[in-house]
Amino acid sequence: MDATGSAEHFTRMGTLGIEEEFYVVDEFGRPTSGTDELVYETEPPAVLDGRLDHELFKCVIETQTPRIDDPADAGDHLRSVRDALVDHAEANGFGIAAAGLHPLAKWRELEHAEKPRYKSQLDRIQYPQHRNTTAGLHVHVGVDDADKAVWVANELRWHLPLMLALSANSPYWNGFDTGLQSARGKIFEALPNTGMPTAFDDYDAFETYERRMLETGSIDDRGELWFDVRPHSGHGTVEVRAPDGQADPDRVLAFVEYVHELVVDLAERYEDGESGRRLRREFLDENKWRAIRHGQSAELLSRDLSTTRSVEELVEMESDRLGIDGLWELYDRESGAERQRRLRSEEGVMALVDSLRLS
């Protein structure tokens, strides 16, 4: 990875890229070290060539789709990557599972990757990174102008808690029920440079920040700016990183649809000269906390921050405004956190972990 990106990378509008973090699991559904075998020691299927990487723990593996020029093709690309990963894992004696946090992942018992980048992070960050067993969904949408990308990322911030509320799929951490719907949201926020970012005036302001963080040794590369949304100066995209990981590909595609339509809509508003909303980060943080704690039952602060709206009301508003169906499909179904708790209560832990496996 190059340490810094460039405004020149922002050349395409509306392209898509989907990154997913998964858990490598053993025959009993428990997270286990497997990324060395799957990433380095064996040859993955062709569709995964150059699109497979490990994360901090040896039980977490990441996939990336190729650049998707037509959003209608997102489902085919997503499923082909997932199918190839499952086949590759099974051929090497592993399974693949997805959630924001795996309920059986105990960080003290899991191995860290030996990649120098992660060793540096562990040495610099210490405890918060040592316990970071999280897995998320990242959606990239191409934007054809760097200043536009920064403006879109600023505006997207209000929408992130709604995405997190609908994706909440991590009630368990380190073997216990946290009482939260997305414990991943809190565990990951313990790291530096995470959570809800501040707004930037333009790309020059963002680039100055990015370079200053590098020059002062605050980060080793631009990839360590782990905010819930960011202009990706390497790919020329706006990257949304808010949702928990999901086992069901249809749930993933609902978020992909929403993020894509939001970015395209906001890009058009920027081109029309619309002024942005200067929302205080503290209010946005409050909305994120409500999503973490209550998930789909949350009451979130409205766009003008004058009142609260239920997730259902916001889903209706956003679906009608953007002409999309996926948000309703997410809201009308049992949330990931609710399903995990129900399965553990009614059928036991094995049923819970089986529900997280990809097939």
Coordinates of C-alpha atoms in Angstrom, one line a residue:
M1 CA 0.0 0.0 0.0
D2 CA 1.2 3.5 -0.9
A3 CA 1.5 5.7 2.2
T4 CA -0.5 8.4 0.5
G5 CA -3.1 8.7 -2.3
S6 CA -3.8 11.5 -4.8
A7 CA -6.6 13.7 -6.0
E8 CA -5.8 12.3 -9.5
H9 CA -7.3 8.9 -8.5
F10 CA -10.9 10.3 -8.4
T11 CA -11.8 9.7 -12.1
R12 CA -14.9 7.4 -12.1
M13 CA -18.4 8.1 -11.0
G14 CA -20.7 5.4 -9.6
T15 CA -18.4 2.3 -9.8
L16 CA -18.6 -0.1 -6.9
G17 CA -16.3 -2.2 -4.8
I18 CA -17.3 -4.5 -1.9
E19 CA -14.9 -5.6 0.8
E20 CA -16.0 -8.2 3.4
E21 CA -14.3 -9.4 6.5
F22 CA -15.0 -13.0 7.5
Y23 CA -14.1 -15.5 10.2
V24 CA -12.2 -18.7 9.4
V25 CA -13.7 -21.4 11.6
D26 CA -13.1 -25.0 12.4
E27 CA -15.4 -28.0 12.2
F28 CA -17.2 -26.9 15.4
G29 CA -17.7 -23.3 14.1
R30 CA -15.0 -21.8 16.4
P31 CA -12.7 -19.1 15.0
T32 CA -9.3 -20.6 14.2
S33 CA -6.0 -19.6 12.6
G34 CA -6.3 -20.3 8.9
T35 CA -5.2 -17.2 7.0
D36 CA -1.6 -18.4 6.5
E37 CA -2.9 -21.5 4.7
L38 CA -5.6 -19.7 2.8
V39 CA -3.7 -16.6 1.7
Y40 CA -0.1 -17.7 1.5
E41 CA 0.4 -21.4 1.6
T42 CA -2.2 -22.5 -1.0
E43 CA -3.3 -21.2 -4.3
P44 CA -6.8 -19.7 -4.2
P45 CA -9.3 -19.9 -7.0
A46 CA -8.7 -17.5 -9.9
V47 CA -11.6 -15.2 -8.9
L48 CA -9.8 -14.5 -5.6
D49 CA -6.4 -13.9 -7.2
G50 CA -5.1 -10.6 -5.7
R51 CA -8.5 -10.2 -3.9
L52 CA -7.8 -12.1 -0.7
D53 CA -6.0 -10.9 2.4
H54 CA -5.7 -11.5 6.1
E55 CA -6.5 -9.1 8.9
L56 CA -5.1 -8.5 12.4
F57 CA -6.1 -12.0 13.7
K58 CA -5.2 -15.2 11.8
C59 CA -8.9 -16.1 12.0
V60 CA -10.1 -13.1 10.1
I61 CA -9.9 -13.0 6.3
E62 CA -10.9 -10.3 3.8
T63 CA -12.2 -10.5 0.3
Q64 CA -12.5 -7.7 -2.3
T65 CA -14.6 -7.8 -5.5
P66 CA -13.2 -6.4 -8.7
R67 CA -14.3 -2.9 -9.7
I68 CA -18.0 -3.2 -10.6
D69 CA -18.9 -0.7 -13.4
D70 CA -22.6 -1.7 -13.5
P71 CA -24.4 -1.8 -10.1
A72 CA -26.7 -4.4 -11.6
D73 CA -23.7 -6.8 -11.6
A74 CA -23.0 -6.4 -7.9
G75 CA -24.8 -9.5 -6.8
D76 CA -23.0 -11.8 -9.3
H77 CA -19.6 -10.5 -8.3
L78 CA -20.4 -10.7 -4.6
R79 CA -21.7 -14.3 -4.8
S80 CA -18.8 -15.5 -7.0
V81 CA -16.2 -14.2 -4.5
R82 CA -18.1 -15.7 -1.6
D83 CA -18.5 -19.1 -3.3
A84 CA -14.9 -19.2 -4.2
L85 CA -13.8 -18.4 -0.6
V86 CA -16.1 -21.1 0.8
D87 CA -14.8 -23.7 -1.7
H88 CA -11.2 -22.6 -1.0
A89 CA -11.7 -22.8 2.8
E90 CA -13.4 -26.2 2.6
A91 CA -10.7 -27.6 0.4
N92 CA -8.2 -26.8 3.2
G93 CA -10.3 -28.0 6.1
F94 CA -11.9 -24.8 7.2
G95 CA -15.3 -23.1 7.2
I96 CA -16.2 -19.4 6.7
A97 CA -18.5 -17.4 9.0
A98 CA -19.7 -13.8 9.1
A99 CA -20.9 -11.4 11.8
G100 CA -19.7 -8.1 13.3
L101 CA -18.1 -10.1 16.1
H102 CA -18.0 -13.9 16.3
P103 CA -19.7 -15.0 19.6
L104 CA -17.0 -17.6 20.2
A105 CA -14.0 -15.4 19.4
K106 CA -11.9 -14.9 22.6
W107 CA -9.1 -12.5 21.8
R108 CA -6.7 -13.8 24.4
E109 CA -6.8 -17.3 22.8
L110 CA -6.4 -16.2 19.2
E111 CA -3.2 -15.7 17.2
H112 CA -2.3 -12.4 15.6
A113 CA -1.0 -12.1 12.1
E114 CA 2.8 -11.8 11.7
K115 CA 2.7 -9.2 8.9
P116 CA 5.0 -6.3 9.9
R117 CA 2.1 -3.8 9.4
Y118 CA 0.1 -5.5 12.1
K119 CA 3.1 -6.0 14.4
S120 CA 3.6 -2.3 14.2
Q121 CA 0.0 -1.5 15.0
L122 CA 0.0 -3.9 18.0
D123 CA 3.2 -2.3 19.3
R124 CA 1.9 1.3 18.9
I125 CA -1.8 0.8 19.9
Q126 CA -1.5 -2.1 22.4
Y127 CA -4.6 -3.3 24.3
P128 CA -7.3 -1.8 22.0
Q129 CA -5.8 -3.5 19.0
H130 CA -5.0 -6.7 20.8
R131 CA -8.7 -7.3 21.5
N132 CA -9.9 -6.1 18.0
T133 CA -11.7 -9.2 16.8
T134 CA -14.1 -7.2 14.7
A135 CA -15.3 -7.9 11.1
G136 CA -17.2 -5.4 8.9
L137 CA -18.6 -4.6 5.5
H138 CA -17.0 -1.9 3.5
V139 CA -18.6 -0.4 0.4
H140 CA -16.7 1.7 -2.1
V141 CA -18.4 4.0 -4.6
G142 CA -16.3 5.8 -7.3
V143 CA -16.5 9.6 -7.3
D144 CA -15.1 11.6 -10.3
D145 CA -13.8 14.6 -8.4
A146 CA -11.7 14.8 -5.2
D147 CA -13.5 17.8 -3.7
K148 CA -16.8 16.2 -4.5
A149 CA -15.8 13.0 -2.8
V150 CA -14.9 15.0 0.4
W151 CA -18.3 16.8 0.3
V152 CA -20.2 13.5 -0.2
A153 CA -18.3 11.9 2.7
N154 CA -19.2 14.8 4.9
E155 CA -22.9 14.5 4.0
L156 CA -22.9 10.7 4.4
R157 CA -22.1 11.0 8.1
W158 CA -25.7 11.5 9.2
H159 CA -26.7 8.3 7.3
L160 CA -24.2 6.0 9.0
P161 CA -26.0 5.3 12.2
L162 CA -29.1 4.2 10.2
M163 CA -26.9 1.7 8.4
L164 CA -25.4 0.5 11.6
A165 CA -28.8 0.1 13.2
L166 CA -30.0 -2.0 10.3
S167 CA -26.8 -4.0 10.2
A168 CA -26.4 -4.6 14.0
N169 CA -25.1 -8.2 14.2
S170 CA -22.7 -8.4 17.1
P171 CA -24.4 -8.8 20.5
Y172 CA -21.7 -11.1 21.8
W173 CA -18.1 -10.3 22.5
N174 CA -15.5 -12.5 24.1
G175 CA -18.1 -15.0 25.1
F176 CA -20.7 -12.9 26.8
D177 CA -23.8 -10.9 25.9
T178 CA -22.9 -7.2 25.9
G179 CA -26.4 -5.9 26.0
L180 CA -25.6 -4.0 22.8
Q181 CA -26.9 -4.7 19.3
S182 CA -23.6 -3.9 17.7
A183 CA -20.8 -4.4 20.2
R184 CA -18.4 -4.3 17.2
G185 CA -19.2 -0.6 16.9
K186 CA -17.8 0.0 20.4
I187 CA -14.9 -2.4 20.3
F188 CA -13.6 -0.9 17.1
E189 CA -14.0 2.7 18.4
A190 CA -11.4 1.9 21.0
L191 CA -8.8 2.3 18.3
P192 CA -7.5 5.7 17.2
N193 CA -8.8 7.4 14.1
T194 CA -12.1 5.5 14.1
G195 CA -15.8 6.3 14.5
M196 CA -17.5 9.4 13.1
P197 CA -15.1 11.7 11.3
T198 CA -15.1 15.4 11.4
A199 CA -16.1 17.4 8.3
F200 CA -13.4 18.6 5.9
D201 CA -13.7 21.8 3.8
D202 CA -12.3 20.3 0.6
Y203 CA -9.8 17.7 -0.6
D204 CA -6.8 19.9 0.2
A205 CA -7.9 20.0 3.8
F206 CA -8.3 16.2 3.9
E207 CA -5.0 15.7 2.2
T208 CA -3.2 18.0 4.6
Y209 CA -4.7 16.0 7.5
E210 CA -3.7 12.7 5.9
R211 CA -0.1 13.9 5.3
R212 CA 0.2 15.4 8.7
M213 CA -0.8 12.2 10.4
L214 CA 1.9 10.4 8.4
E215 CA 4.6 13.0 8.9
T216 CA 4.1 12.9 12.7
G217 CA 4.2 9.1 12.9
S218 CA 0.5 9.0 14.0
I219 CA -0.2 6.4 11.3
D220 CA 2.0 4.3 9.1
D221 CA -0.1 4.6 6.0
R222 CA -3.4 6.1 4.9
G223 CA -5.2 2.8 5.5
E224 CA -5.0 3.4 9.2
L225 CA -7.5 6.2 9.1
W226 CA -10.3 3.8 10.0
F227 CA -13.3 6.2 10.1
D228 CA -16.8 5.0 9.4
V229 CA -16.7 6.9 6.1
R230 CA -13.6 8.3 4.3
P231 CA -12.6 9.5 0.9
H232 CA -10.3 6.7 -0.3
S233 CA -7.4 8.6 -1.9
G234 CA -5.9 5.4 -3.3
H235 CA -9.0 4.0 -5.0
G236 CA -10.7 7.3 -5.9
T237 CA -13.8 6.3 -4.0
V238 CA -15.9 7.2 -1.0
E239 CA -15.7 4.2 1.3
V240 CA -18.5 3.5 3.9
R241 CA -17.3 1.2 6.7
A242 CA -20.2 1.4 9.2
P243 CA -22.1 -1.9 8.8
D244 CA -21.4 -5.1 10.8
G245 CA -20.4 -8.2 8.8
Q246 CA -23.3 -10.2 7.4
A247 CA -23.7 -13.9 6.5
D248 CA -26.6 -13.4 4.1
P249 CA -25.5 -11.9 0.8
D250 CA -28.9 -10.3 0.2
R251 CA -28.4 -8.2 3.3
V252 CA -25.0 -7.1 2.0
L253 CA -26.6 -6.2 -1.3
A254 CA -29.2 -4.1 0.4
F255 CA -26.5 -2.0 2.0
V256 CA -24.6 -1.8 -1.3
E257 CA -27.7 -0.5 -3.0
Y258 CA -28.3 2.1 -0.3
V259 CA -24.7 3.4 -0.3
H260 CA -24.5 3.5 -4.1
E261 CA -27.7 5.5 -4.4
L262 CA -26.8 7.8 -1.6
V263 CA -23.4 8.6 -3.1
V264 CA -24.8 9.2 -6.6
D265 CA -27.6 11.4 -5.2
L266 CA -25.2 13.4 -3.1
A267 CA -22.8 13.8 -6.0
E268 CA -25.7 15.3 -8.0
R269 CA -26.6 17.7 -5.2
Y270 CA -22.9 18.8 -5.0
E271 CA -23.0 19.5 -8.7
D272 CA -26.2 21.5 -8.3
G273 CA -24.4 23.7 -5.8
E274 CA -26.2 22.6 -2.7
S275 CA -24.7 23.7 0.5
G276 CA -23.7 21.0 3.0
R277 CA -25.0 20.5 6.5
R278 CA -22.5 21.5 9.2
L279 CA -23.6 19.0 11.8
R280 CA -21.7 18.8 15.0
R281 CA -19.9 15.5 15.5
E282 CA -21.3 15.2 19.0
F283 CA -24.8 14.8 17.6
L284 CA -23.7 12.3 15.1
D285 CA -21.9 10.4 17.8
E286 CA -25.1 10.3 19.8
N287 CA -26.9 8.8 16.9
K288 CA -24.2 6.2 16.5
W289 CA -24.5 5.3 20.2
R290 CA -28.2 4.9 19.8
A291 CA -27.7 2.5 16.9
I292 CA -25.1 0.5 18.8
R293 CA -27.3 0.2 21.9
H294 CA -30.8 -0.3 20.3
G295 CA -30.3 -1.4 16.7
Q296 CA -33.5 -1.4 14.7
S297 CA -35.4 -0.2 17.8
A298 CA -33.4 3.0 17.9
E299 CA -34.8 6.5 17.8
L300 CA -32.3 8.6 15.9
L301 CA -31.9 12.4 15.7
S302 CA -33.5 13.8 12.6
R303 CA -31.5 15.4 9.8
D304 CA -32.0 18.9 11.3
L305 CA -31.4 17.5 14.8
S306 CA -34.6 19.0 16.1
T307 CA -36.4 15.8 16.9
T308 CA -36.1 12.0 16.8
R309 CA -37.3 9.5 14.3
S310 CA -37.7 5.8 14.5
V311 CA -35.6 3.6 12.3
E312 CA -38.9 2.6 10.5
E313 CA -39.7 6.2 9.7
L314 CA -36.2 6.8 8.4
V315 CA -36.3 3.7 6.3
E316 CA -39.6 4.9 4.8
M317 CA -38.2 8.3 4.1
E318 CA -34.9 7.1 2.5
S319 CA -36.6 4.4 0.5
D320 CA -39.2 6.8 -1.0
R321 CA -36.6 9.5 -1.6
L322 CA -34.1 7.3 -3.4
G323 CA -36.5 4.8 -4.9
I324 CA -35.0 1.7 -3.4
D325 CA -36.4 -1.5 -1.8
G326 CA -33.5 -3.0 0.1
L327 CA -33.8 -1.0 3.3
W328 CA -37.4 -2.3 3.8
E329 CA -36.1 -5.8 3.3
L330 CA -33.6 -5.3 6.1
Y331 CA -36.1 -3.7 8.4
D332 CA -38.9 -6.2 7.9
R333 CA -36.6 -9.1 8.8
E334 CA -35.4 -10.1 12.2
S335 CA -32.1 -8.3 12.9
G336 CA -28.9 -10.1 13.1
A337 CA -28.5 -9.4 16.8
E338 CA -32.0 -10.5 17.6
R339 CA -31.6 -13.7 15.6
Q340 CA -28.3 -14.5 17.4
R341 CA -29.9 -14.1 20.8
R342 CA -33.0 -16.0 19.9
L343 CA -31.0 -19.0 18.5
R344 CA -28.8 -19.1 21.5
S345 CA -31.8 -19.0 23.9
E346 CA -34.0 -21.5 22.0
E347 CA -31.6 -23.9 20.3
G348 CA -28.2 -23.4 21.9
V349 CA -24.7 -22.1 21.0
M350 CA -24.2 -24.6 18.2
A351 CA -27.3 -23.4 16.4
L352 CA -26.1 -19.9 16.8
V353 CA -22.7 -20.5 15.3
D354 CA -24.1 -22.6 12.5
S355 CA -26.3 -19.7 11.5
L356 CA -23.3 -17.5 10.9
R357 CA -21.6 -20.0 8.5
L358 CA -21.6 -19.3 4.8
S359 CA -22.6 -22.2 2.6

